[in-house]
Amino acid sequence: MPRLPAPDAPPMTMSEAIGGPRGIIDSSLPTVAFVAVNAEAGLTAGIVVAILTAVGLLVLRLVRREPVQQTFSGLFAVGVAAFVASRTGDAKGFFLPGIAKNALGVVVALASVALRRPIGGFLMAGLDQRYADWRDDPRQRRAAVLATLIWAVVFGVRFAVQGVLYLADQSGWLAAANIALGLPLFGVALIASVAVVRRLAPLPPTPPAAGTVVEGEVAAAENTAPAVRWGGPVSGEPPGADGTVEPRHLGR
């Protein structure tokens, strides 16, 4: 399971947060294909090409033995969007599931903060067990609230911008907004969330294991006291030839 970056780890870069250029391409190609083909050949052709593009990206990942979780999720999202577009008979229906998802995200994020159970806290604990008791720590609880509000803003911006374009029947601009407010904004929000958690609720680094070298020194074990046989130096007996001490016999 992925973990939050360690306190002394280098800051996460935008490229890492959004999966690099490949992540942007995989998430954008089906949408671009849908809008381009829909403008030239109609809604049905646009839906077919969008699905085929998503399937092709998934197959390419499988052939190259690369992670497919993100691409598989993208295929599922494209399938739902294509279904809605086919039911509404309008290209802008392709973007309706995403708009609804963002609206739900705003409601859930704000409701969790109002109920004093911010979603960000549960995500922190799920990613790093050191945050398991975040509800009992004022700093961690405050960081969870702020991280949740960051995502509420992200969902709100997406919903507002795409909602206005949807009502204006601007399918082309909807596609552009979908791409610009997708992975790039996700990366910004992820970096901001991690920065808030590390700033407001830092955790000490994990201590080195016994026997590891730390800055030229060997970390000591938890119990370095040598084992002493019964009847050792406290018995008053001199050590034997092998350096051990024999037990004193009663009555000797």
PDB file of C-alpha atoms in Angstrom:
ATOM      1  CA  MET A   1       0.000   0.000   0.000  1.00  0.00           C
ATOM      2  CA  PRO A   2       1.355   3.470  -0.828  1.00  0.00           C
ATOM      3  CA  ARG A   3       2.507   5.596   2.078  1.00  0.00           C
ATOM      4  CA  LEU A   4       2.772   9.280   2.691  1.00  0.00           C
ATOM      5  CA  PRO A   5       6.299  10.587   2.028  1.00  0.00           C
ATOM      6  CA  ALA A   6       8.619  10.382   5.034  1.00  0.00           C
ATOM      7  CA  PRO A   7       9.307  13.705   6.816  1.00  0.00           C
ATOM      8  CA  ASP A   8      12.843  13.828   5.409  1.00  0.00           C
ATOM      9  CA  ALA A   9      11.880  12.708   1.890  1.00  0.00           C
ATOM     10  CA  PRO A  10      12.295  15.163  -1.017  1.00  0.00           C
ATOM     11  CA  PRO A  11       9.106  17.032  -2.021  1.00  0.00           C
ATOM     12  CA  MET A  12       6.841  15.312  -4.523  1.00  0.00           C
ATOM     13  CA  THR A  13       7.090  16.729  -8.029  1.00  0.00           C
ATOM     14  CA  MET A  14       4.151  17.526 -10.298  1.00  0.00           C
ATOM     15  CA  SER A  15       5.254  14.819 -12.729  1.00  0.00           C
ATOM     16  CA  GLU A  16       5.192  12.191  -9.984  1.00  0.00           C
ATOM     17  CA  ALA A  17       1.807  13.349  -8.730  1.00  0.00           C
ATOM     18  CA  ILE A  18       0.044  12.975 -12.097  1.00  0.00           C
ATOM     19  CA  GLY A  19       1.879   9.880 -13.296  1.00  0.00           C
ATOM     20  CA  GLY A  20       4.174  11.702 -15.706  1.00  0.00           C
ATOM     21  CA  PRO A  21       3.427  12.560 -19.347  1.00  0.00           C
ATOM     22  CA  ARG A  22       2.079   9.034 -19.895  1.00  0.00           C
ATOM     23  CA  GLY A  23      -0.597   9.601 -17.258  1.00  0.00           C
ATOM     24  CA  ILE A  24      -1.787  12.783 -18.970  1.00  0.00           C
ATOM     25  CA  ILE A  25      -1.872  11.090 -22.375  1.00  0.00           C
ATOM     26  CA  ASP A  26      -3.800   8.049 -21.138  1.00  0.00           C
ATOM     27  CA  SER A  27      -6.424  10.202 -19.442  1.00  0.00           C
ATOM     28  CA  SER A  28      -6.781  12.686 -22.308  1.00  0.00           C
ATOM     29  CA  LEU A  29      -6.731  10.627 -25.510  1.00  0.00           C
ATOM     30  CA  PRO A  30     -10.234   9.073 -25.253  1.00  0.00           C
ATOM     31  CA  THR A  31     -11.812  12.478 -24.601  1.00  0.00           C
ATOM     32  CA  VAL A  32      -9.913  14.159 -27.435  1.00  0.00           C
ATOM     33  CA  ALA A  33     -10.830  11.303 -29.771  1.00  0.00           C
ATOM     34  CA  PHE A  34     -14.501  11.567 -28.829  1.00  0.00           C
ATOM     35  CA  VAL A  35     -14.739  15.307 -29.436  1.00  0.00           C
ATOM     36  CA  ALA A  36     -12.749  15.203 -32.708  1.00  0.00           C
ATOM     37  CA  VAL A  37     -14.651  12.276 -34.230  1.00  0.00           C
ATOM     38  CA  ASN A  38     -18.021  13.542 -32.984  1.00  0.00           C
ATOM     39  CA  ALA A  39     -17.458  16.865 -34.759  1.00  0.00           C
ATOM     40  CA  GLU A  40     -16.644  15.119 -38.044  1.00  0.00           C
ATOM     41  CA  ALA A  41     -18.664  11.893 -38.072  1.00  0.00           C
ATOM     42  CA  GLY A  42     -21.360  12.226 -35.442  1.00  0.00           C
ATOM     43  CA  LEU A  43     -22.108  11.073 -31.917  1.00  0.00           C
ATOM     44  CA  THR A  44     -22.132   7.305 -32.489  1.00  0.00           C
ATOM     45  CA  ALA A  45     -18.776   7.315 -34.247  1.00  0.00           C
ATOM     46  CA  GLY A  46     -17.323   9.496 -31.490  1.00  0.00           C
ATOM     47  CA  ILE A  47     -18.513   7.068 -28.809  1.00  0.00           C
ATOM     48  CA  VAL A  48     -17.082   4.042 -30.643  1.00  0.00           C
ATOM     49  CA  VAL A  49     -13.701   5.693 -31.230  1.00  0.00           C
ATOM     50  CA  ALA A  50     -13.466   6.878 -27.599  1.00  0.00           C
ATOM     51  CA  ILE A  51     -14.095   3.347 -26.292  1.00  0.00           C
ATOM     52  CA  LEU A  52     -11.690   1.782 -28.783  1.00  0.00           C
ATOM     53  CA  THR A  53      -9.019   4.310 -27.792  1.00  0.00           C
ATOM     54  CA  ALA A  54      -9.430   3.483 -24.095  1.00  0.00           C
ATOM     55  CA  VAL A  55      -9.316  -0.260 -24.839  1.00  0.00           C
ATOM     56  CA  GLY A  56      -6.223   0.205 -26.997  1.00  0.00           C
ATOM     57  CA  LEU A  57      -4.414   2.033 -24.199  1.00  0.00           C
ATOM     58  CA  LEU A  58      -5.286  -0.756 -21.780  1.00  0.00           C
ATOM     59  CA  VAL A  59      -4.045  -3.453 -24.173  1.00  0.00           C
ATOM     60  CA  LEU A  60      -0.827  -1.525 -24.744  1.00  0.00           C
ATOM     61  CA  ARG A  61      -0.229  -1.374 -21.004  1.00  0.00           C
ATOM     62  CA  LEU A  62      -0.855  -5.114 -20.683  1.00  0.00           C
ATOM     63  CA  VAL A  63       1.509  -5.961 -23.536  1.00  0.00           C
ATOM     64  CA  ARG A  64       4.234  -3.808 -22.037  1.00  0.00           C
ATOM     65  CA  ARG A  65       3.516  -5.237 -18.559  1.00  0.00           C
ATOM     66  CA  GLU A  66       2.968  -1.806 -17.098  1.00  0.00           C
ATOM     67  CA  PRO A  67       0.551  -0.880 -14.262  1.00  0.00           C
ATOM     68  CA  VAL A  68      -3.008  -0.902 -15.592  1.00  0.00           C
ATOM     69  CA  GLN A  69      -5.011   0.406 -12.637  1.00  0.00           C
ATOM     70  CA  GLN A  70      -5.180   3.979 -13.906  1.00  0.00           C
ATOM     71  CA  THR A  71      -5.912   2.909 -17.494  1.00  0.00           C
ATOM     72  CA  PHE A  72      -8.583   0.426 -16.399  1.00  0.00           C
ATOM     73  CA  SER A  73     -10.282   3.131 -14.327  1.00  0.00           C
ATOM     74  CA  GLY A  74     -10.154   5.395 -17.369  1.00  0.00           C
ATOM     75  CA  LEU A  75     -11.795   2.719 -19.506  1.00  0.00           C
ATOM     76  CA  PHE A  76     -14.603   2.343 -16.977  1.00  0.00           C
ATOM     77  CA  ALA A  77     -15.145   6.123 -16.870  1.00  0.00           C
ATOM     78  CA  VAL A  78     -15.206   6.337 -20.678  1.00  0.00           C
ATOM     79  CA  GLY A  79     -17.719   3.484 -20.805  1.00  0.00           C
ATOM     80  CA  VAL A  80     -20.072   5.240 -18.385  1.00  0.00           C
ATOM     81  CA  ALA A  81     -19.675   8.577 -20.207  1.00  0.00           C
ATOM     82  CA  ALA A  82     -20.335   6.931 -23.565  1.00  0.00           C
ATOM     83  CA  PHE A  83     -23.461   5.240 -22.235  1.00  0.00           C
ATOM     84  CA  VAL A  84     -24.864   8.523 -20.902  1.00  0.00           C
ATOM     85  CA  ALA A  85     -24.056  10.320 -24.169  1.00  0.00           C
ATOM     86  CA  SER A  86     -25.855   7.607 -26.138  1.00  0.00           C
ATOM     87  CA  ARG A  87     -28.923   7.884 -23.886  1.00  0.00           C
ATOM     88  CA  THR A  88     -29.099  11.676 -24.028  1.00  0.00           C
ATOM     89  CA  GLY A  89     -28.331  11.812 -27.734  1.00  0.00           C
ATOM     90  CA  ASP A  90     -26.034  14.788 -27.185  1.00  0.00           C
ATOM     91  CA  ALA A  91     -22.247  15.035 -27.150  1.00  0.00           C
ATOM     92  CA  LYS A  92     -22.254  17.078 -23.966  1.00  0.00           C
ATOM     93  CA  GLY A  93     -23.829  14.098 -22.207  1.00  0.00           C
ATOM     94  CA  PHE A  94     -20.376  12.475 -22.422  1.00  0.00           C
ATOM     95  CA  PHE A  95     -19.230  14.879 -19.687  1.00  0.00           C
ATOM     96  CA  LEU A  96     -22.328  14.660 -17.488  1.00  0.00           C
ATOM     97  CA  PRO A  97     -21.092  11.769 -15.260  1.00  0.00           C
ATOM     98  CA  GLY A  98     -17.907  13.703 -14.449  1.00  0.00           C
ATOM     99  CA  ILE A  99     -19.888  16.804 -13.528  1.00  0.00           C
ATOM    100  CA  ALA A 100     -22.164  14.760 -11.264  1.00  0.00           C
ATOM    101  CA  LYS A 101     -19.159  13.044  -9.670  1.00  0.00           C
ATOM    102  CA  ASN A 102     -17.569  16.386  -8.809  1.00  0.00           C
ATOM    103  CA  ALA A 103     -20.817  17.682  -7.317  1.00  0.00           C
ATOM    104  CA  LEU A 104     -20.992  14.587  -5.122  1.00  0.00           C
ATOM    105  CA  GLY A 105     -17.351  15.101  -4.136  1.00  0.00           C
ATOM    106  CA  VAL A 106     -18.077  18.616  -2.872  1.00  0.00           C
ATOM    107  CA  VAL A 107     -21.039  17.424  -0.813  1.00  0.00           C
ATOM    108  CA  VAL A 108     -19.182  14.485   0.733  1.00  0.00           C
ATOM    109  CA  ALA A 109     -16.066  16.528   1.557  1.00  0.00           C
ATOM    110  CA  LEU A 110     -17.965  19.396   3.195  1.00  0.00           C
ATOM    111  CA  ALA A 111     -20.337  17.038   5.026  1.00  0.00           C
ATOM    112  CA  SER A 112     -17.411  15.074   6.468  1.00  0.00           C
ATOM    113  CA  VAL A 113     -15.855  18.290   7.801  1.00  0.00           C
ATOM    114  CA  ALA A 114     -19.186  19.449   9.263  1.00  0.00           C
ATOM    115  CA  LEU A 115     -19.575  16.078  11.012  1.00  0.00           C
ATOM    116  CA  ARG A 116     -15.987  16.324  12.338  1.00  0.00           C
ATOM    117  CA  ARG A 117     -15.014  13.224  10.423  1.00  0.00           C
ATOM    118  CA  PRO A 118     -12.988  14.730   7.554  1.00  0.00           C
ATOM    119  CA  ILE A 119     -12.307  12.285   4.759  1.00  0.00           C
ATOM    120  CA  GLY A 120      -8.695  13.457   4.673  1.00  0.00           C
ATOM    121  CA  GLY A 121      -8.051  11.933   8.094  1.00  0.00           C
ATOM    122  CA  PHE A 122      -9.197   8.475   7.033  1.00  0.00           C
ATOM    123  CA  LEU A 123      -7.061   8.727   3.907  1.00  0.00           C
ATOM    124  CA  MET A 124      -4.053   9.732   6.022  1.00  0.00           C
ATOM    125  CA  ALA A 125      -4.537   6.704   8.268  1.00  0.00           C
ATOM    126  CA  GLY A 126      -5.036   4.412   5.286  1.00  0.00           C
ATOM    127  CA  LEU A 127      -1.825   5.575   3.627  1.00  0.00           C
ATOM    128  CA  ASP A 128       0.308   5.628   6.776  1.00  0.00           C
ATOM    129  CA  GLN A 129      -0.543   3.748   9.980  1.00  0.00           C
ATOM    130  CA  ARG A 130       1.329   6.339  12.021  1.00  0.00           C
ATOM    131  CA  TYR A 131      -1.748   8.545  11.528  1.00  0.00           C
ATOM    132  CA  ALA A 132      -4.108   5.891  12.894  1.00  0.00           C
ATOM    133  CA  ASP A 133      -4.934   8.036  15.970  1.00  0.00           C
ATOM    134  CA  TRP A 134      -5.418  11.275  14.037  1.00  0.00           C
ATOM    135  CA  ARG A 135      -8.735  12.032  15.778  1.00  0.00           C
ATOM    136  CA  ASP A 136      -6.961  12.219  19.149  1.00  0.00           C
ATOM    137  CA  ASP A 137      -4.198  14.545  17.948  1.00  0.00           C
ATOM    138  CA  PRO A 138      -5.225  18.228  17.458  1.00  0.00           C
ATOM    139  CA  ARG A 139      -2.458  18.847  14.886  1.00  0.00           C
ATOM    140  CA  GLN A 140      -3.307  15.811  12.799  1.00  0.00           C
ATOM    141  CA  ARG A 141      -7.023  16.570  13.038  1.00  0.00           C
ATOM    142  CA  ARG A 142      -6.430  20.132  11.802  1.00  0.00           C
ATOM    143  CA  ALA A 143      -4.283  18.835   8.940  1.00  0.00           C
ATOM    144  CA  ALA A 144      -7.046  16.376   7.983  1.00  0.00           C
ATOM    145  CA  VAL A 145      -9.618  19.175   7.851  1.00  0.00           C
ATOM    146  CA  LEU A 146      -7.457  21.404   5.661  1.00  0.00           C
ATOM    147  CA  ALA A 147      -6.551  18.546   3.315  1.00  0.00           C
ATOM    148  CA  THR A 148     -10.255  17.719   2.942  1.00  0.00           C
ATOM    149  CA  LEU A 149     -11.093  21.358   2.187  1.00  0.00           C
ATOM    150  CA  ILE A 150      -8.414  21.419  -0.523  1.00  0.00           C
ATOM    151  CA  TRP A 151     -10.189  18.582  -2.309  1.00  0.00           C
ATOM    152  CA  ALA A 152     -13.565  20.244  -1.761  1.00  0.00           C
ATOM    153  CA  VAL A 153     -12.206  23.277  -3.633  1.00  0.00           C
ATOM    154  CA  VAL A 154     -10.912  21.051  -6.450  1.00  0.00           C
ATOM    155  CA  PHE A 155     -14.281  19.348  -6.879  1.00  0.00           C
ATOM    156  CA  GLY A 156     -16.050  22.704  -6.634  1.00  0.00           C
ATOM    157  CA  VAL A 157     -13.912  24.309  -9.344  1.00  0.00           C
ATOM    158  CA  ARG A 158     -14.458  21.378 -11.674  1.00  0.00           C
ATOM    159  CA  PHE A 159     -18.203  21.362 -11.065  1.00  0.00           C
ATOM    160  CA  ALA A 160     -18.587  25.123 -11.537  1.00  0.00           C
ATOM    161  CA  VAL A 161     -16.516  25.427 -14.713  1.00  0.00           C
ATOM    162  CA  GLN A 162     -17.820  22.321 -16.438  1.00  0.00           C
ATOM    163  CA  GLY A 163     -21.382  23.005 -15.287  1.00  0.00           C
ATOM    164  CA  VAL A 164     -21.380  26.439 -16.925  1.00  0.00           C
ATOM    165  CA  LEU A 165     -19.948  25.015 -20.153  1.00  0.00           C
ATOM    166  CA  TYR A 166     -22.486  22.198 -20.107  1.00  0.00           C
ATOM    167  CA  LEU A 167     -25.391  24.631 -19.828  1.00  0.00           C
ATOM    168  CA  ALA A 168     -23.854  26.686 -22.652  1.00  0.00           C
ATOM    169  CA  ASP A 169     -23.661  23.607 -24.937  1.00  0.00           C
ATOM    170  CA  GLN A 170     -19.923  24.033 -25.422  1.00  0.00           C
ATOM    171  CA  SER A 171     -18.767  20.459 -26.022  1.00  0.00           C
ATOM    172  CA  GLY A 172     -15.345  21.483 -27.327  1.00  0.00           C
ATOM    173  CA  TRP A 173     -14.611  23.691 -24.341  1.00  0.00           C
ATOM    174  CA  LEU A 174     -15.995  20.985 -22.070  1.00  0.00           C
ATOM    175  CA  ALA A 175     -13.337  18.620 -23.405  1.00  0.00           C
ATOM    176  CA  ALA A 176     -10.612  21.219 -22.862  1.00  0.00           C
ATOM    177  CA  ALA A 177     -11.802  21.897 -19.313  1.00  0.00           C
ATOM    178  CA  ASN A 178     -12.049  18.164 -18.629  1.00  0.00           C
ATOM    179  CA  ILE A 179      -8.391  17.712 -19.571  1.00  0.00           C
ATOM    180  CA  ALA A 180      -7.058  20.877 -17.882  1.00  0.00           C
ATOM    181  CA  LEU A 181      -8.980  20.265 -14.657  1.00  0.00           C
ATOM    182  CA  GLY A 182      -8.280  16.533 -14.644  1.00  0.00           C
ATOM    183  CA  LEU A 183      -4.841  15.141 -13.834  1.00  0.00           C
ATOM    184  CA  PRO A 184      -3.008  18.522 -13.727  1.00  0.00           C
ATOM    185  CA  LEU A 185      -5.366  19.898 -11.063  1.00  0.00           C
ATOM    186  CA  PHE A 186      -5.292  16.528  -9.321  1.00  0.00           C
ATOM    187  CA  GLY A 187      -1.499  16.796  -9.117  1.00  0.00           C
ATOM    188  CA  VAL A 188      -1.672  20.309  -7.655  1.00  0.00           C
ATOM    189  CA  ALA A 189      -4.200  19.200  -5.032  1.00  0.00           C
ATOM    190  CA  LEU A 190      -2.175  16.112  -4.103  1.00  0.00           C
ATOM    191  CA  ILE A 191       1.019  18.120  -3.627  1.00  0.00           C
ATOM    192  CA  ALA A 192      -0.851  20.730  -1.570  1.00  0.00           C
ATOM    193  CA  SER A 193      -2.462  18.052   0.616  1.00  0.00           C
ATOM    194  CA  VAL A 194       0.842  16.319   1.321  1.00  0.00           C
ATOM    195  CA  ALA A 195       2.477  19.664   2.093  1.00  0.00           C
ATOM    196  CA  VAL A 196      -0.288  20.549   4.568  1.00  0.00           C
ATOM    197  CA  VAL A 197      -0.010  17.201   6.364  1.00  0.00           C
ATOM    198  CA  ARG A 198       3.791  17.344   6.545  1.00  0.00           C
ATOM    199  CA  ARG A 199       3.707  20.951   7.724  1.00  0.00           C
ATOM    200  CA  LEU A 200       0.977  20.758  10.360  1.00  0.00           C
ATOM    201  CA  ALA A 201       1.365  17.159  11.528  1.00  0.00           C
ATOM    202  CA  PRO A 202       4.967  16.041  10.964  1.00  0.00           C
ATOM    203  CA  LEU A 203       5.964  12.623  12.236  1.00  0.00           C
ATOM    204  CA  PRO A 204       9.423  11.609  13.450  1.00  0.00           C
ATOM    205  CA  PRO A 205      11.408   9.471  11.023  1.00  0.00           C
ATOM    206  CA  THR A 206      11.428   5.746  11.626  1.00  0.00           C
ATOM    207  CA  PRO A 207      14.425   4.839  13.848  1.00  0.00           C
ATOM    208  CA  PRO A 208      17.138   2.756  12.133  1.00  0.00           C
ATOM    209  CA  ALA A 209      17.163  -0.966  12.744  1.00  0.00           C
ATOM    210  CA  ALA A 210      19.799  -2.442  15.010  1.00  0.00           C
ATOM    211  CA  GLY A 211      23.062  -3.085  13.229  1.00  0.00           C
ATOM    212  CA  THR A 212      22.495  -0.565  10.408  1.00  0.00           C
ATOM    213  CA  VAL A 213      25.090   2.108   9.696  1.00  0.00           C
ATOM    214  CA  VAL A 214      23.925   5.678  10.325  1.00  0.00           C
ATOM    215  CA  GLU A 215      26.408   8.431   9.431  1.00  0.00           C
ATOM    216  CA  GLY A 216      29.382   6.137   9.998  1.00  0.00           C
ATOM    217  CA  GLU A 217      28.052   4.646  13.236  1.00  0.00           C
ATOM    218  CA  VAL A 218      26.368   1.321  13.873  1.00  0.00           C
ATOM    219  CA  ALA A 219      22.945   1.581  15.483  1.00  0.00           C
ATOM    220  CA  ALA A 220      22.884  -0.226  18.842  1.00  0.00           C
ATOM    221  CA  ALA A 221      20.486  -3.035  19.576  1.00  0.00           C
ATOM    222  CA  GLU A 222      17.698  -2.480  22.108  1.00  0.00           C
ATOM    223  CA  ASN A 223      19.297  -4.776  24.661  1.00  0.00           C
ATOM    224  CA  THR A 224      23.091  -4.664  24.620  1.00  0.00           C
ATOM    225  CA  ALA A 225      23.662  -6.104  28.107  1.00  0.00           C
ATOM    226  CA  PRO A 226      25.718  -9.352  27.939  1.00  0.00           C
ATOM    227  CA  ALA A 227      24.149 -12.531  29.181  1.00  0.00           C
ATOM    228  CA  VAL A 228      25.446 -13.543  32.628  1.00  0.00           C
ATOM    229  CA  ARG A 229      25.237 -17.104  33.852  1.00  0.00           C
ATOM    230  CA  TRP A 230      23.728 -17.859  37.239  1.00  0.00           C
ATOM    231  CA  GLY A 231      26.482 -17.673  39.769  1.00  0.00           C
ATOM    232  CA  GLY A 232      28.446 -15.067  37.750  1.00  0.00           C
ATOM    233  CA  PRO A 233      30.602 -12.258  39.079  1.00  0.00           C
ATOM    234  CA  VAL A 234      28.120 -11.435  41.848  1.00  0.00           C
ATOM    235  CA  SER A 235      28.758 -14.844  43.401  1.00  0.00           C
ATOM    236  CA  GLY A 236      32.372 -14.046  44.153  1.00  0.00           C
ATOM    237  CA  GLU A 237      33.694 -17.065  42.276  1.00  0.00           C
ATOM    238  CA  PRO A 238      36.782 -16.453  40.118  1.00  0.00           C
ATOM    239  CA  PRO A 239      36.332 -17.140  36.405  1.00  0.00           C
ATOM    240  CA  GLY A 240      37.429 -20.462  35.020  1.00  0.00           C
ATOM    241  CA  ALA A 241      39.865 -21.116  32.213  1.00  0.00           C
ATOM    242  CA  ASP A 242      37.183 -20.553  29.586  1.00  0.00           C
ATOM    243  CA  GLY A 243      36.204 -17.205  31.149  1.00  0.00           C
ATOM    244  CA  THR A 244      32.928 -18.484  32.666  1.00  0.00           C
ATOM    245  CA  VAL A 245      32.008 -18.597  36.322  1.00  0.00           C
ATOM    246  CA  GLU A 246      30.777 -21.790  37.855  1.00  0.00           C
ATOM    247  CA  PRO A 247      27.846 -21.588  40.293  1.00  0.00           C
ATOM    248  CA  ARG A 248      28.617 -21.555  44.018  1.00  0.00           C
ATOM    249  CA  HIS A 249      27.440 -24.675  45.781  1.00  0.00           C
ATOM    250  CA  LEU A 250      25.512 -24.410  48.989  1.00  0.00           C
ATOM    251  CA  GLY A 251      27.560 -25.183  52.010  1.00  0.00           C
ATOM    252  CA  ARG A 252      30.871 -24.855  50.220  1.00  0.00           C
TER     253      ARG A 252
END
